[in-house]
PDB file of C-alpha atoms in Angstrom:
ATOM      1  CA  UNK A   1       0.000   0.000   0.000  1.00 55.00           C
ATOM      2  CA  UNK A   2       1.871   3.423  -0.531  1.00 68.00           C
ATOM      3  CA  UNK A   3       1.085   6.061   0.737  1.00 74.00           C
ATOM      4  CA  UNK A   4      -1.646   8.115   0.075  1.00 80.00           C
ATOM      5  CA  UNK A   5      -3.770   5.009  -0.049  1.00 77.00           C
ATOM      6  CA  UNK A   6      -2.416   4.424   3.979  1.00 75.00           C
ATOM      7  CA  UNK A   7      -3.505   8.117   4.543  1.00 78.00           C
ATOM      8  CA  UNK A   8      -6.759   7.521   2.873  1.00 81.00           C
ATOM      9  CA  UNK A   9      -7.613   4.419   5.090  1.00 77.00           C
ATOM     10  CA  UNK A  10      -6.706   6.163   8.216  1.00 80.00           C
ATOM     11  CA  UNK A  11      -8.612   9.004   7.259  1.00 84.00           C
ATOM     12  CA  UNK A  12     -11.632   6.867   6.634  1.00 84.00           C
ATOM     13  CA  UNK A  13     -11.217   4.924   9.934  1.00 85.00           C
ATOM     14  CA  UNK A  14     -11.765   8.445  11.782  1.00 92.00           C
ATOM     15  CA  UNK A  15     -15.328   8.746  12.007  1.00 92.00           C
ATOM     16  CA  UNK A  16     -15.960   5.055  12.751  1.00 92.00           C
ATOM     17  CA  UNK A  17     -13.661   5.323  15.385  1.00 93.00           C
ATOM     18  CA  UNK A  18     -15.197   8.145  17.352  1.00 95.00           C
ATOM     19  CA  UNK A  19     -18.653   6.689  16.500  1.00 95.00           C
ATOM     20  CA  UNK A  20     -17.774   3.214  18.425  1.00 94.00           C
ATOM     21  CA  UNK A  21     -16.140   4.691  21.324  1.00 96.00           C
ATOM     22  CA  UNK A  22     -18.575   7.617  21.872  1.00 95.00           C
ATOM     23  CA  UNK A  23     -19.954   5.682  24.441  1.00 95.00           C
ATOM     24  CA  UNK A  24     -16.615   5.867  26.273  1.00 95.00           C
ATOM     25  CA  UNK A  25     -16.470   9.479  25.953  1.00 96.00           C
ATOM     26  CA  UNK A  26     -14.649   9.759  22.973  1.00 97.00           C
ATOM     27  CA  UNK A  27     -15.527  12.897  21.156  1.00 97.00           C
ATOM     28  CA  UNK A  28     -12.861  13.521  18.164  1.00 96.00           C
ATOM     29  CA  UNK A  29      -9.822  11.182  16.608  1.00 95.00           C
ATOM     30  CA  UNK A  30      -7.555  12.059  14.111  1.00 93.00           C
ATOM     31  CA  UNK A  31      -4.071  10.958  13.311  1.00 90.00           C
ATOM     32  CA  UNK A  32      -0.802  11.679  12.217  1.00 88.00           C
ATOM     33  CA  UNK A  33       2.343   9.586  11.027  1.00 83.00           C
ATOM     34  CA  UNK A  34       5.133   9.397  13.395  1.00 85.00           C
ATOM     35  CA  UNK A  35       8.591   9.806  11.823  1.00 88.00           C
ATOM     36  CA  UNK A  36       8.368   6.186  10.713  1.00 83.00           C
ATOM     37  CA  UNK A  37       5.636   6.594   8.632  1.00 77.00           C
ATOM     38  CA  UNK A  38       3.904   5.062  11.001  1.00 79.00           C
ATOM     39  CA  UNK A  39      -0.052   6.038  12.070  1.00 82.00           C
ATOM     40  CA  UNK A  40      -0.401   7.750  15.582  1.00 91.00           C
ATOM     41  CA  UNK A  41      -3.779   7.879  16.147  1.00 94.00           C
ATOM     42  CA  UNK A  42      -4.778  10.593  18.692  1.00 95.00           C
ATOM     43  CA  UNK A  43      -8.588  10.390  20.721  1.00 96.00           C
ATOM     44  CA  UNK A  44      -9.935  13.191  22.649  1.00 97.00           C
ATOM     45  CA  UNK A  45     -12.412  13.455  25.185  1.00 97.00           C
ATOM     46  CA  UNK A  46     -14.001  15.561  27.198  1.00 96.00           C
ATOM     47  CA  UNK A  47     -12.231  15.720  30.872  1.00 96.00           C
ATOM     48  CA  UNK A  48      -8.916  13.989  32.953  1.00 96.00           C
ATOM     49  CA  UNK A  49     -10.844  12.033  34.527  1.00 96.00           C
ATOM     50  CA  UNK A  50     -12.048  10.420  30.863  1.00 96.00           C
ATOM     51  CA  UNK A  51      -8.713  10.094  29.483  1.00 97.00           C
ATOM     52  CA  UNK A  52      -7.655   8.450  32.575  1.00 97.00           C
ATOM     53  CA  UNK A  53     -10.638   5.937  31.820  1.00 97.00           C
ATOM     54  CA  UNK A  54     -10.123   5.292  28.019  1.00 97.00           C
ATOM     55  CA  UNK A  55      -6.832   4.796  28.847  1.00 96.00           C
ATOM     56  CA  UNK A  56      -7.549   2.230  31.212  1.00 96.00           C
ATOM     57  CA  UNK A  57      -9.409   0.073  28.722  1.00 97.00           C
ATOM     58  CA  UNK A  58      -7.123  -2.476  27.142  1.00 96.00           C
ATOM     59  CA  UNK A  59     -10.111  -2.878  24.274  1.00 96.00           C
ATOM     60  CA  UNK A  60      -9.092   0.037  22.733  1.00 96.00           C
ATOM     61  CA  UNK A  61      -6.308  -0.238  20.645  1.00 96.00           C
ATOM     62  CA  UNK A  62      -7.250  -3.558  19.706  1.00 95.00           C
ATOM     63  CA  UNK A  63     -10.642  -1.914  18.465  1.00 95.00           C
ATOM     64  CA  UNK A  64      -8.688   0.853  16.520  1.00 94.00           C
ATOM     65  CA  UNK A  65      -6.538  -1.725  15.169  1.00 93.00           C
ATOM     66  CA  UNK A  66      -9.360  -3.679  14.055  1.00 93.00           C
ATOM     67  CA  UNK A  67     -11.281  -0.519  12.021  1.00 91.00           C
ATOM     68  CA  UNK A  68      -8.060   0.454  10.330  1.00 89.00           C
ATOM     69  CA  UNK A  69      -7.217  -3.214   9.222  1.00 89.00           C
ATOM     70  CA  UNK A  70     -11.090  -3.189   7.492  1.00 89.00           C
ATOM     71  CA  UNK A  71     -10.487  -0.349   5.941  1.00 85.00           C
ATOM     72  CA  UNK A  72      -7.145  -1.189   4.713  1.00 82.00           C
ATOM     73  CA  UNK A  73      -4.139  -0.297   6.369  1.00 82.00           C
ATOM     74  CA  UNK A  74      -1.342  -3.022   6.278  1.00 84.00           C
ATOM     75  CA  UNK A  75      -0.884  -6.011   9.108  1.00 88.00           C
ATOM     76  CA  UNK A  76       2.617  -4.501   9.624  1.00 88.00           C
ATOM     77  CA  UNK A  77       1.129  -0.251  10.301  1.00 85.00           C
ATOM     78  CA  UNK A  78      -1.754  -1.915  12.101  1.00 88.00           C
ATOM     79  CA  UNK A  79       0.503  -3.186  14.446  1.00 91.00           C
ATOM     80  CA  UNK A  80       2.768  -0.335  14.774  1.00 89.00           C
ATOM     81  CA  UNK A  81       0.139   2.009  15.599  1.00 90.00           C
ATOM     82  CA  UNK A  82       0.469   4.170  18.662  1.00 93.00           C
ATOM     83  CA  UNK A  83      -2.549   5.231  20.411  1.00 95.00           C
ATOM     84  CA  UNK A  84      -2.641   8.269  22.511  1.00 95.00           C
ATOM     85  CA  UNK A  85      -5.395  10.073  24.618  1.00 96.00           C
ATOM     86  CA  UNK A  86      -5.912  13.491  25.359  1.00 95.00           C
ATOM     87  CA  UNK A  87      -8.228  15.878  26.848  1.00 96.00           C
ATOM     88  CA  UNK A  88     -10.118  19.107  26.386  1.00 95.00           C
ATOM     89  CA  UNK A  89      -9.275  19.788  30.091  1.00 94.00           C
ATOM     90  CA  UNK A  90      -5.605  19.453  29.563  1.00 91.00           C
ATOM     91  CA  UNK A  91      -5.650  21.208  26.606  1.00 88.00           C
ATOM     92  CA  UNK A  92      -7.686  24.159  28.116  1.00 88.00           C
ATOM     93  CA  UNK A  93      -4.656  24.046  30.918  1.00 87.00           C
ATOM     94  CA  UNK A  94      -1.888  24.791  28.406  1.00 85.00           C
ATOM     95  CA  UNK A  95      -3.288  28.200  27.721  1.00 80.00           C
ATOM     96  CA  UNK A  96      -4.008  29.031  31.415  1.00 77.00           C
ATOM     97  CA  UNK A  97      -1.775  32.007  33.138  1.00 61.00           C
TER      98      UNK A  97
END
């Protein structure tokens, strides 16, 4: 797969991933290549206490894994993805005074 067919499968894998773990309080996802080439995918939610949470679920990077190897992203970047969490609440903080 080169790549703008890898960025095209991650991009689709996005929405679908937000959508399943909105009930986790997911609320955005988007990703960006590491210097490897290869996918970090990046989840936000809503508070510290959340991110604490999501990160506490071993499910989810198996899940993430799963909707990016449907939607075509190599065995070999499926497995080298890096998940990380954030938060609006931390995010908010780096502005503060």
């Amino acid at each position: 797969m080169d790549d703008e067919h890898q960025r095209k499968a991650v991009d689709a894998a996005m929405l679908p991933i937000v959508a399943s773990l909105g009930a986790v309080g997911v609320i955005e996802a988007h990703w960006l290549p590491d210097r490897d080439g290869d996918p970090v995918v990046w989840i936000r939610v809503q508070s510290e206490a959340g991110r604490v949470a999501v990160q506490s679920y071993p499910w989810v990077l198996p899940q993430v894994q799963v909707m990016l190897s449907r939607l075509g992203l190599s065995g070999e970047k499926v497995m080298a993805l890096r998940l990380e969490v954030t938060s609006v609440e931390a995010e908010d903080r780096l502005f503060e005074g």
